[in-house]
Amino acid sequence: METHKQLTIGLFGFGTVGEGLYKILQQTPSLNATIKKVCIKNPDKKRDAPIELFTTDKNVLLNDPEINVIVEVINETEPAFEIVSTAIKNGKEVVSASKKMLATYLPELLGLQKKYQTSLLYEAAACASIPVIRNLEEYYDNDLLHSIKAIVNGSTNFILTKMFEEKIDFQSALLMAQQLGFAESDPSLDVEGYDAVNKWTLLLLHAYGIVEHPDNIVFNGIQNIQSTDAVVAKEKHYDIKLVAQAKKLINGNVAAFVLPQFVKHDDHLTFVRNEYNGVVIESGFADKQFFYGKGAGSFPTASAVLSDLSALRYQYKYEYKKLYHHKPNILTNDFYVKVYVSFDELKYIPKEKFEWIEEWHSDADRKYLVGVIHFNYIKENTWWKENNTSLILAPEPIIEDIEVRKLRKKSLELAGIL
Ligand code: HSE
């Protein structure tokens, strides 16, 4: 049986990740992997590699029978899908880091893999250097995964760290993230949460067998966070992080979202600063496990691509066990969340929709409340991200129906006092 396959690579993209991979491969000859051709968009850009390596014609790579692996690390979604799907159809193994493309075209890509039985690996697409996809796929191959929460976007975490710990303003922090190569070429993808929800879509598939379009997952970025929110966080001894979270509820359905969240100082995610990512997995018997590493940048991302290439030598494929071999879990909006909401004027807040309000501060210019609301009022509405309103989840924000019924009476009494 062939176990150590020779990999002849066709590389699409020579940006932060592509060039990082090129350099790393030069330092790892034992991998038996060589880049035969690199397809780029702009032939005039100066590249730190021999000119004969490059082409602008994708078919040179896709139709070369000697190239058995396509590595796709370009920026544009539609061309990336075109490249990856053609490569699969042409019987090539594929490694991709295009999180947006993968998340957007998940059903199509699952179908193609099933039909052509080739391998599509994308460890670099979520949390870069942290081996989280293969872990969820292989190690947590059971029904015991209670919850997973993570910081999956390096740029926003970097910006929040710089703003709140080093008092650097938002624009300067963003510029630093761009210069360091963490940010997307369109940084609003980072700042407004799109990048995080794309990654979360991929992790939900491998954690719970959930296939959802990113548009169906509630998310926001850090663009609505105000300096006054940071003051409140400090008073309460919390950090503010952009947290992706999923939790299996008592009825077996899964609550999932990507939203700014108050994080307690004893939470593992507090430890995750700058461009680092972190994942806390809670499973039956094992309790909590914490994965930590660089979630962005040239070499950390390329190292995940390298690990996928290494796995391909052993014919590794995702089996999508939670989707195909277990009963896949269902995403639900039927639960409650405890939220902090700051706002300019009360008229923008549907206060009657709250189950109860625990805190209420209206004396300052900026007002805020802390209360419990059904998740549907967030999923189906946009009040919480309009009119300068900022919504930040409380620590441990998910509250199940049964708990709400128990707590309602007690809290109504409190609200009566207020
Ligand atoms: N822009 C992304 C981030 C790069 O900041 O996390 C890594 O996916």
Tab-separated table of C-alpha atoms and ligand atoms in Angstrom:
chain	number	residue	atom	x	y	z
A	1	MET	CA	0.000	0.000	0.000
A	2	GLU	CA	1.229	3.468	-0.884
A	3	THR	CA	1.601	5.425	2.336
A	4	HIS	CA	4.076	8.221	1.604
A	5	LYS	CA	2.665	9.857	-1.455
A	6	GLN	CA	4.853	12.284	-3.434
A	7	LEU	CA	2.989	15.586	-3.557
A	8	THR	CA	3.328	17.750	-6.640
A	9	ILE	CA	1.593	20.998	-5.820
A	10	GLY	CA	-0.132	23.602	-7.922
A	11	LEU	CA	-0.389	26.688	-5.725
A	12	PHE	CA	-3.031	29.371	-6.270
A	13	GLY	CA	-2.089	32.643	-4.599
A	14	PHE	CA	1.254	34.045	-3.487
A	15	GLY	CA	0.094	36.495	-0.843
A	16	THR	CA	0.625	36.255	2.911
A	17	VAL	CA	-0.228	32.552	3.122
A	18	GLY	CA	1.030	31.392	-0.291
A	19	GLU	CA	4.452	32.926	0.110
A	20	GLY	CA	4.615	31.659	3.695
A	21	LEU	CA	3.946	28.137	2.448
A	22	TYR	CA	6.561	28.466	-0.284
A	23	LYS	CA	9.182	29.438	2.301
A	24	ILE	CA	8.141	26.750	4.791
A	25	LEU	CA	8.257	24.017	2.135
A	26	GLN	CA	11.809	25.006	1.275
A	27	GLN	CA	12.683	24.271	4.897
A	28	THR	CA	10.863	20.934	5.084
A	29	PRO	CA	12.345	18.702	2.367
A	30	SER	CA	11.312	15.589	4.305
A	31	LEU	CA	7.698	16.219	3.362
A	32	ASN	CA	8.300	15.097	-0.215
A	33	ALA	CA	6.236	17.978	-1.498
A	34	THR	CA	7.238	20.346	-4.255
A	35	ILE	CA	5.481	23.328	-5.752
A	36	LYS	CA	5.456	22.868	-9.519
A	37	LYS	CA	3.600	26.021	-10.501
A	38	VAL	CA	2.072	29.056	-8.812
A	39	CYS	CA	-0.921	30.799	-10.347
A	40	ILE	CA	-1.118	34.512	-9.588
A	41	LYS	CA	-3.394	37.359	-10.634
A	42	ASN	CA	-0.883	40.144	-11.063
A	43	PRO	CA	2.240	39.156	-13.076
A	44	ASP	CA	3.859	42.574	-12.594
A	45	LYS	CA	4.180	42.324	-8.820
A	46	LYS	CA	7.720	41.602	-7.627
A	47	ARG	CA	7.925	38.083	-6.118
A	48	ASP	CA	10.618	36.554	-4.004
A	49	ALA	CA	10.784	33.316	-6.065
A	50	PRO	CA	12.014	32.240	-9.543
A	51	ILE	CA	9.951	33.837	-12.294
A	52	GLU	CA	9.447	30.544	-14.172
A	53	LEU	CA	7.424	29.259	-11.223
A	54	PHE	CA	4.585	31.668	-11.980
A	55	THR	CA	1.718	31.698	-14.429
A	56	THR	CA	-1.535	33.614	-14.715
A	57	ASP	CA	-3.311	30.744	-16.457
A	58	LYS	CA	-5.209	28.594	-13.974
A	59	ASN	CA	-5.555	25.746	-16.473
A	60	VAL	CA	-1.789	25.233	-16.531
A	61	LEU	CA	-2.200	23.941	-12.977
A	62	LEU	CA	-5.657	22.416	-13.145
A	63	ASN	CA	-4.950	20.396	-16.297
A	64	ASP	CA	-1.437	19.247	-15.450
A	65	PRO	CA	-1.701	15.495	-14.779
A	66	GLU	CA	1.528	15.572	-12.773
A	67	ILE	CA	0.062	18.036	-10.258
A	68	ASN	CA	-1.822	15.883	-7.757
A	69	VAL	CA	-2.537	18.565	-5.128
A	70	ILE	CA	-4.011	22.011	-5.541
A	71	VAL	CA	-3.389	24.454	-2.712
A	72	GLU	CA	-5.801	27.358	-2.994
A	73	VAL	CA	-5.025	30.424	-0.864
A	74	ILE	CA	-6.466	33.297	-2.890
A	75	ASN	CA	-8.720	36.081	-1.704
A	76	GLU	CA	-11.694	36.108	-4.017
A	77	THR	CA	-14.597	33.834	-3.235
A	78	GLU	CA	-16.056	32.998	-6.650
A	79	PRO	CA	-12.715	32.299	-8.380
A	80	ALA	CA	-11.659	30.207	-5.355
A	81	PHE	CA	-14.796	28.077	-5.644
A	82	GLU	CA	-14.237	27.696	-9.366
A	83	ILE	CA	-10.646	26.542	-8.801
A	84	VAL	CA	-11.468	24.172	-5.953
A	85	SER	CA	-14.463	22.579	-7.654
A	86	THR	CA	-12.589	22.106	-10.941
A	87	ALA	CA	-9.641	20.586	-9.090
A	88	ILE	CA	-11.941	18.124	-7.311
A	89	LYS	CA	-13.633	17.228	-10.588
A	90	ASN	CA	-10.191	16.691	-12.144
A	91	GLY	CA	-9.408	14.163	-9.405
A	92	LYS	CA	-6.904	16.308	-7.541
A	93	GLU	CA	-6.633	16.552	-3.760
A	94	VAL	CA	-7.229	20.076	-2.505
A	95	VAL	CA	-6.072	22.159	0.438
A	96	SER	CA	-7.808	25.500	0.869
A	97	ALA	CA	-7.623	28.385	3.333
A	98	SER	CA	-10.532	30.348	1.829
A	99	LYS	CA	-12.872	30.417	4.782
A	100	LYS	CA	-15.477	32.609	3.097
A	101	MET	CA	-15.600	30.432	0.005
A	102	LEU	CA	-15.740	27.221	2.039
A	103	ALA	CA	-18.487	28.522	4.339
A	104	THR	CA	-20.543	29.952	1.481
A	105	TYR	CA	-20.354	26.854	-0.703
A	106	LEU	CA	-20.428	24.166	1.977
A	107	PRO	CA	-23.330	22.096	0.536
A	108	GLU	CA	-21.814	22.152	-2.962
A	109	LEU	CA	-18.374	21.193	-1.665
A	110	LEU	CA	-19.791	18.363	0.439
A	111	GLY	CA	-21.593	17.089	-2.667
A	112	LEU	CA	-18.459	17.275	-4.814
A	113	GLN	CA	-16.344	15.433	-2.253
A	114	LYS	CA	-18.937	12.686	-2.008
A	115	LYS	CA	-19.198	12.345	-5.772
A	116	TYR	CA	-15.503	12.436	-6.663
A	117	GLN	CA	-14.158	10.881	-3.449
A	118	THR	CA	-11.181	13.203	-3.335
A	119	SER	CA	-9.920	14.956	-0.267
A	120	LEU	CA	-10.567	18.624	0.517
A	121	LEU	CA	-8.758	19.788	3.660
A	122	TYR	CA	-8.943	23.272	5.198
A	123	GLU	CA	-7.402	23.328	8.645
A	124	ALA	CA	-5.941	26.793	7.919
A	125	ALA	CA	-9.425	28.214	7.331
A	126	ALA	CA	-10.364	28.294	11.028
A	127	CYS	CA	-8.028	29.391	13.828
A	128	ALA	CA	-4.999	29.076	11.503
A	129	SER	CA	-2.299	27.299	13.490
A	130	ILE	CA	-4.635	25.625	16.013
A	131	PRO	CA	-5.509	22.094	14.841
A	132	VAL	CA	-9.157	22.439	15.701
A	133	ILE	CA	-10.962	21.017	12.678
A	134	ARG	CA	-9.183	17.684	12.693
A	135	ASN	CA	-9.580	17.518	16.458
A	136	LEU	CA	-13.319	18.084	16.310
A	137	GLU	CA	-13.585	15.592	13.477
A	138	GLU	CA	-11.478	12.820	14.974
A	139	TYR	CA	-11.078	13.231	18.706
A	140	TYR	CA	-14.558	14.458	19.584
A	141	ASP	CA	-16.235	11.841	17.455
A	142	ASN	CA	-19.087	11.278	19.872
A	143	ASP	CA	-22.171	12.872	21.308
A	144	LEU	CA	-20.441	14.302	24.325
A	145	LEU	CA	-19.468	17.696	22.988
A	146	HIS	CA	-21.445	19.978	25.314
A	147	SER	CA	-20.157	23.313	24.149
A	148	ILE	CA	-17.454	25.073	22.244
A	149	LYS	CA	-16.550	28.715	22.503
A	150	ALA	CA	-13.732	30.440	20.742
A	151	ILE	CA	-11.952	33.509	19.569
A	152	VAL	CA	-11.627	32.846	15.865
A	153	ASN	CA	-10.666	36.214	14.430
A	154	GLY	CA	-7.151	37.420	15.124
A	155	SER	CA	-7.590	40.971	13.832
A	156	THR	CA	-10.534	41.929	16.036
A	157	ASN	CA	-8.867	40.343	19.034
A	158	PHE	CA	-5.720	42.284	18.214
A	159	ILE	CA	-7.693	45.539	17.906
A	160	LEU	CA	-9.576	44.996	21.180
A	161	THR	CA	-6.330	44.184	22.994
A	162	LYS	CA	-4.589	47.271	21.635
A	163	MET	CA	-7.589	49.522	22.371
A	164	PHE	CA	-8.330	48.380	25.896
A	165	GLU	CA	-4.913	47.419	27.197
A	166	GLU	CA	-2.657	49.850	25.396
A	167	LYS	CA	-5.183	52.674	24.851
A	168	ILE	CA	-4.470	52.778	21.115
A	169	ASP	CA	-7.407	54.099	19.099
A	170	PHE	CA	-9.438	51.844	16.819
A	171	GLN	CA	-8.121	53.163	13.484
A	172	SER	CA	-4.460	52.924	14.513
A	173	ALA	CA	-4.975	49.406	15.886
A	174	LEU	CA	-6.666	48.347	12.652
A	175	LEU	CA	-3.829	49.822	10.620
A	176	MET	CA	-1.340	47.835	12.706
A	177	ALA	CA	-3.340	44.625	12.085
A	178	GLN	CA	-3.280	45.384	8.361
A	179	GLN	CA	0.448	46.094	8.321
A	180	LEU	CA	1.175	42.889	10.224
A	181	GLY	CA	-0.798	40.912	7.632
A	182	PHE	CA	-3.587	39.704	9.963
A	183	ALA	CA	-6.462	41.662	8.471
A	184	GLU	CA	-8.444	40.702	5.379
A	185	SER	CA	-7.853	42.838	2.289
A	186	ASP	CA	-11.301	44.250	3.028
A	187	PRO	CA	-10.918	44.746	6.800
A	188	SER	CA	-14.652	45.253	7.321
A	189	LEU	CA	-14.843	41.451	6.934
A	190	ASP	CA	-12.902	41.213	10.192
A	191	VAL	CA	-14.339	44.216	12.013
A	192	GLU	CA	-17.998	43.450	11.259
A	193	GLY	CA	-17.754	39.753	12.134
A	194	TYR	CA	-18.070	38.198	8.660
A	195	ASP	CA	-14.740	36.410	8.870
A	196	ALA	CA	-15.555	35.013	12.306
A	197	VAL	CA	-18.956	33.690	11.267
A	198	ASN	CA	-17.478	32.045	8.185
A	199	LYS	CA	-15.007	30.193	10.387
A	200	TRP	CA	-17.750	29.356	12.856
A	201	THR	CA	-19.817	27.838	10.037
A	202	LEU	CA	-16.955	25.433	9.347
A	203	LEU	CA	-16.449	24.561	13.000
A	204	LEU	CA	-20.185	23.947	13.528
A	205	LEU	CA	-20.036	21.361	10.755
A	206	HIS	CA	-17.141	19.471	12.310
A	207	ALA	CA	-18.354	19.872	15.900
A	208	TYR	CA	-22.037	19.113	15.411
A	209	GLY	CA	-22.717	18.112	11.803
A	210	ILE	CA	-24.601	21.380	11.254
A	211	VAL	CA	-24.645	22.636	7.660
A	212	GLU	CA	-25.858	26.231	7.721
A	213	HIS	CA	-25.201	29.198	5.502
A	214	PRO	CA	-23.301	31.893	7.460
A	215	ASP	CA	-26.240	34.256	6.812
A	216	ASN	CA	-28.388	32.047	9.046
A	217	ILE	CA	-26.078	32.370	12.025
A	218	VAL	CA	-26.491	35.434	14.251
A	219	PHE	CA	-23.309	37.441	14.289
A	220	ASN	CA	-21.845	40.852	14.800
A	221	GLY	CA	-18.352	42.291	14.941
A	222	ILE	CA	-16.788	44.899	17.167
A	223	GLN	CA	-17.909	47.975	15.225
A	224	ASN	CA	-20.666	48.939	17.669
A	225	ILE	CA	-18.559	48.703	20.831
A	226	GLN	CA	-18.251	52.086	22.549
A	227	SER	CA	-15.570	53.394	24.876
A	228	THR	CA	-18.249	53.608	27.595
A	229	ASP	CA	-18.789	49.846	27.221
A	230	ALA	CA	-15.122	49.368	28.050
A	231	VAL	CA	-15.600	51.474	31.194
A	232	VAL	CA	-18.530	49.290	32.295
A	233	ALA	CA	-16.530	46.136	31.495
A	234	LYS	CA	-13.678	47.387	33.645
A	235	GLU	CA	-16.007	48.179	36.555
A	236	LYS	CA	-17.383	44.665	36.367
A	237	HIS	CA	-13.904	43.122	36.011
A	238	TYR	CA	-14.614	41.775	32.555
A	239	ASP	CA	-12.828	41.900	29.210
A	240	ILE	CA	-14.704	42.413	25.957
A	241	LYS	CA	-13.985	39.775	23.303
A	242	LEU	CA	-15.594	38.750	20.035
A	243	VAL	CA	-16.686	35.239	20.978
A	244	ALA	CA	-18.044	32.480	18.776
A	245	GLN	CA	-20.100	30.100	20.837
A	246	ALA	CA	-22.142	26.934	20.438
A	247	LYS	CA	-23.899	24.937	23.115
A	248	LYS	CA	-25.929	21.781	23.003
A	249	LEU	CA	-29.194	22.438	24.849
A	250	ILE	CA	-31.057	19.953	27.034
A	251	ASN	CA	-33.298	19.004	24.083
A	252	GLY	CA	-30.241	18.173	21.932
A	253	ASN	CA	-30.502	21.199	19.636
A	254	VAL	CA	-27.604	23.593	19.319
A	255	ALA	CA	-27.527	27.306	20.158
A	256	ALA	CA	-24.816	29.108	18.182
A	257	PHE	CA	-23.755	32.685	17.408
A	258	VAL	CA	-20.775	35.041	17.084
A	259	LEU	CA	-21.185	38.190	19.201
A	260	PRO	CA	-19.157	40.507	21.419
A	261	GLN	CA	-19.153	39.129	24.919
A	262	PHE	CA	-18.069	40.084	28.426
A	263	VAL	CA	-15.449	37.592	29.493
A	264	LYS	CA	-14.589	37.019	33.155
A	265	HIS	CA	-10.961	37.241	34.147
A	266	ASP	CA	-10.844	33.580	35.133
A	267	ASP	CA	-12.159	32.494	31.715
A	268	HIS	CA	-9.602	30.804	29.475
A	269	LEU	CA	-10.456	33.253	26.696
A	270	THR	CA	-9.141	36.166	28.789
A	271	PHE	CA	-5.724	34.668	28.227
A	272	VAL	CA	-6.166	35.073	24.446
A	273	ARG	CA	-4.684	38.420	23.469
A	274	ASN	CA	-3.521	40.178	20.293
A	275	GLU	CA	-3.765	38.068	17.127
A	276	TYR	CA	-3.995	34.819	19.041
A	277	ASN	CA	-7.026	32.573	18.821
A	278	GLY	CA	-8.328	30.235	21.493
A	279	VAL	CA	-10.912	27.476	21.669
A	280	VAL	CA	-12.514	26.114	24.833
A	281	ILE	CA	-14.193	22.768	24.350
A	282	GLU	CA	-16.408	21.308	27.021
A	283	SER	CA	-17.221	17.664	26.758
A	284	GLY	CA	-18.721	15.009	28.994
A	285	PHE	CA	-16.176	13.393	31.344
A	286	ALA	CA	-13.178	15.394	30.022
A	287	ASP	CA	-14.633	18.709	31.258
A	288	LYS	CA	-12.931	21.782	29.743
A	289	GLN	CA	-10.025	21.759	27.312
A	290	PHE	CA	-8.323	24.842	25.986
A	291	PHE	CA	-6.581	25.168	22.624
A	292	TYR	CA	-4.484	28.232	22.044
A	293	GLY	CA	-2.325	29.501	19.197
A	294	LYS	CA	-1.786	32.062	16.489
A	295	GLY	CA	-4.927	32.550	14.450
A	296	ALA	CA	-3.542	34.747	11.699
A	297	GLY	CA	-0.329	35.652	9.938
A	298	SER	CA	1.831	34.160	7.255
A	299	PHE	CA	3.693	31.268	8.906
A	300	PRO	CA	1.020	30.229	11.430
A	301	THR	CA	-1.536	29.910	8.613
A	302	ALA	CA	0.929	28.252	6.265
A	303	SER	CA	1.797	25.769	9.015
A	304	ALA	CA	-1.803	24.534	8.991
A	305	VAL	CA	-1.648	24.156	5.192
A	306	LEU	CA	1.569	22.217	5.681
A	307	SER	CA	-0.117	19.926	8.173
A	308	ASP	CA	-2.926	19.257	5.677
A	309	LEU	CA	-0.348	18.452	3.006
A	310	SER	CA	1.304	16.078	5.396
A	311	ALA	CA	-2.061	14.416	6.091
A	312	LEU	CA	-2.640	13.998	2.353
A	313	ARG	CA	0.438	11.801	2.139
A	314	TYR	CA	-1.530	9.320	4.216
A	315	GLN	CA	-4.688	9.712	2.107
A	316	TYR	CA	-6.453	11.529	4.947
A	317	LYS	CA	-9.996	12.760	4.246
A	318	TYR	CA	-12.603	14.373	6.458
A	319	GLU	CA	-15.322	11.812	6.925
A	320	TYR	CA	-17.775	14.415	8.248
A	321	LYS	CA	-18.685	11.902	10.905
A	322	LYS	CA	-21.174	14.085	12.786
A	323	LEU	CA	-23.035	14.726	9.564
A	324	TYR	CA	-22.976	11.312	7.914
A	325	HIS	CA	-22.455	8.789	10.727
A	326	HIS	CA	-24.321	10.393	13.618
A	327	LYS	CA	-27.689	12.082	13.846
A	328	PRO	CA	-26.701	15.656	12.904
A	329	ASN	CA	-27.655	18.318	15.432
A	330	ILE	CA	-30.055	21.108	14.586
A	331	LEU	CA	-29.396	24.810	15.038
A	332	THR	CA	-32.078	26.410	17.187
A	333	ASN	CA	-33.088	29.946	18.155
A	334	ASP	CA	-35.329	28.750	20.934
A	335	PHE	CA	-33.416	29.855	23.983
A	336	TYR	CA	-32.756	33.026	25.980
A	337	VAL	CA	-29.649	35.155	26.349
A	338	LYS	CA	-28.494	37.523	29.030
A	339	VAL	CA	-27.313	40.724	27.356
A	340	TYR	CA	-25.821	44.082	28.175
A	341	VAL	CA	-27.173	46.771	25.860
A	342	SER	CA	-25.913	50.346	25.775
A	343	PHE	CA	-27.796	52.999	23.828
A	344	ASP	CA	-28.368	56.700	23.289
A	345	GLU	CA	-32.139	56.721	23.641
A	346	LEU	CA	-34.534	54.259	25.198
A	347	LYS	CA	-36.943	54.522	22.257
A	348	TYR	CA	-34.552	52.365	20.226
A	349	ILE	CA	-34.751	49.471	22.681
A	350	PRO	CA	-37.691	47.003	22.696
A	351	LYS	CA	-37.693	46.902	26.490
A	352	GLU	CA	-41.081	45.201	26.633
A	353	LYS	CA	-39.553	42.191	24.888
A	354	PHE	CA	-37.166	41.524	27.745
A	355	GLU	CA	-38.120	38.742	30.145
A	356	TRP	CA	-36.616	40.806	32.898
A	357	ILE	CA	-34.140	43.605	33.371
A	358	GLU	CA	-31.563	43.157	36.094
A	359	GLU	CA	-29.667	46.413	35.808
A	360	TRP	CA	-30.677	49.780	34.556
A	361	HIS	CA	-28.429	52.843	34.296
A	362	SER	CA	-29.930	55.955	32.802
A	363	ASP	CA	-28.212	58.855	34.471
A	364	ALA	CA	-25.190	59.169	32.171
A	365	ASP	CA	-25.180	60.351	28.540
A	366	ARG	CA	-24.844	56.782	27.538
A	367	LYS	CA	-27.488	54.525	29.041
A	368	TYR	CA	-27.366	50.805	29.529
A	369	LEU	CA	-29.313	47.833	30.790
A	370	VAL	CA	-28.596	44.212	31.544
A	371	GLY	CA	-31.477	41.853	30.886
A	372	VAL	CA	-32.682	38.531	29.567
A	373	ILE	CA	-34.330	38.284	26.165
A	374	HIS	CA	-35.458	35.466	23.892
A	375	PHE	CA	-32.886	34.866	21.169
A	376	ASN	CA	-35.536	35.255	18.468
A	377	TYR	CA	-35.720	38.985	19.237
A	378	ILE	CA	-32.090	39.134	18.229
A	379	LYS	CA	-32.234	36.674	15.336
A	380	GLU	CA	-35.277	38.240	13.700
A	381	ASN	CA	-34.534	41.910	14.398
A	382	THR	CA	-31.795	44.446	13.888
A	383	TRP	CA	-32.561	46.936	16.694
A	384	TRP	CA	-29.448	45.788	18.544
A	385	LYS	CA	-27.046	46.944	15.864
A	386	GLU	CA	-28.766	50.138	14.736
A	387	ASN	CA	-28.919	53.721	16.070
A	388	ASN	CA	-25.564	53.503	17.810
A	389	THR	CA	-26.792	50.655	20.020
A	390	SER	CA	-24.212	48.200	21.329
A	391	LEU	CA	-25.099	44.679	22.428
A	392	ILE	CA	-22.623	42.620	24.401
A	393	LEU	CA	-23.469	39.213	25.810
A	394	ALA	CA	-23.057	38.556	29.511
A	395	PRO	CA	-20.638	35.828	30.586
A	396	GLU	CA	-22.356	32.401	30.305
A	397	PRO	CA	-25.111	34.081	28.269
A	398	ILE	CA	-27.235	31.105	27.204
A	399	ILE	CA	-30.256	30.458	29.391
A	400	GLU	CA	-32.604	27.595	28.659
A	401	ASP	CA	-36.378	27.789	28.817
A	402	ILE	CA	-36.600	25.709	31.971
A	403	GLU	CA	-34.188	27.995	33.830
A	404	VAL	CA	-36.066	31.077	32.655
A	405	ARG	CA	-39.289	29.790	34.138
A	406	LYS	CA	-37.553	29.226	37.462
A	407	LEU	CA	-35.826	32.583	37.460
A	408	ARG	CA	-38.706	34.640	36.108
A	409	LYS	CA	-40.579	34.892	39.393
A	410	LYS	CA	-37.542	35.953	41.365
A	411	SER	CA	-36.493	38.539	38.794
A	412	LEU	CA	-39.959	39.987	38.383
A	413	GLU	CA	-39.810	40.834	42.056
A	414	LEU	CA	-36.513	42.599	41.458
A	415	ALA	CA	-37.896	44.452	38.436
A	416	GLY	CA	-40.850	45.527	40.604
A	417	ILE	CA	-38.463	47.149	43.011
A	418	LEU	CA	-36.768	48.937	40.150
B	1	HSE	N1	-8.247	38.143	8.970
B	1	HSE	C1	-8.141	36.894	9.637
B	1	HSE	C2	-8.063	37.126	11.124
B	1	HSE	C3	-6.944	36.156	9.142
B	1	HSE	O1	-7.784	38.250	11.509
B	1	HSE	O2	-8.281	36.198	11.897
B	1	HSE	C4	-6.889	34.729	9.585
B	1	HSE	O3	-7.968	33.990	9.142
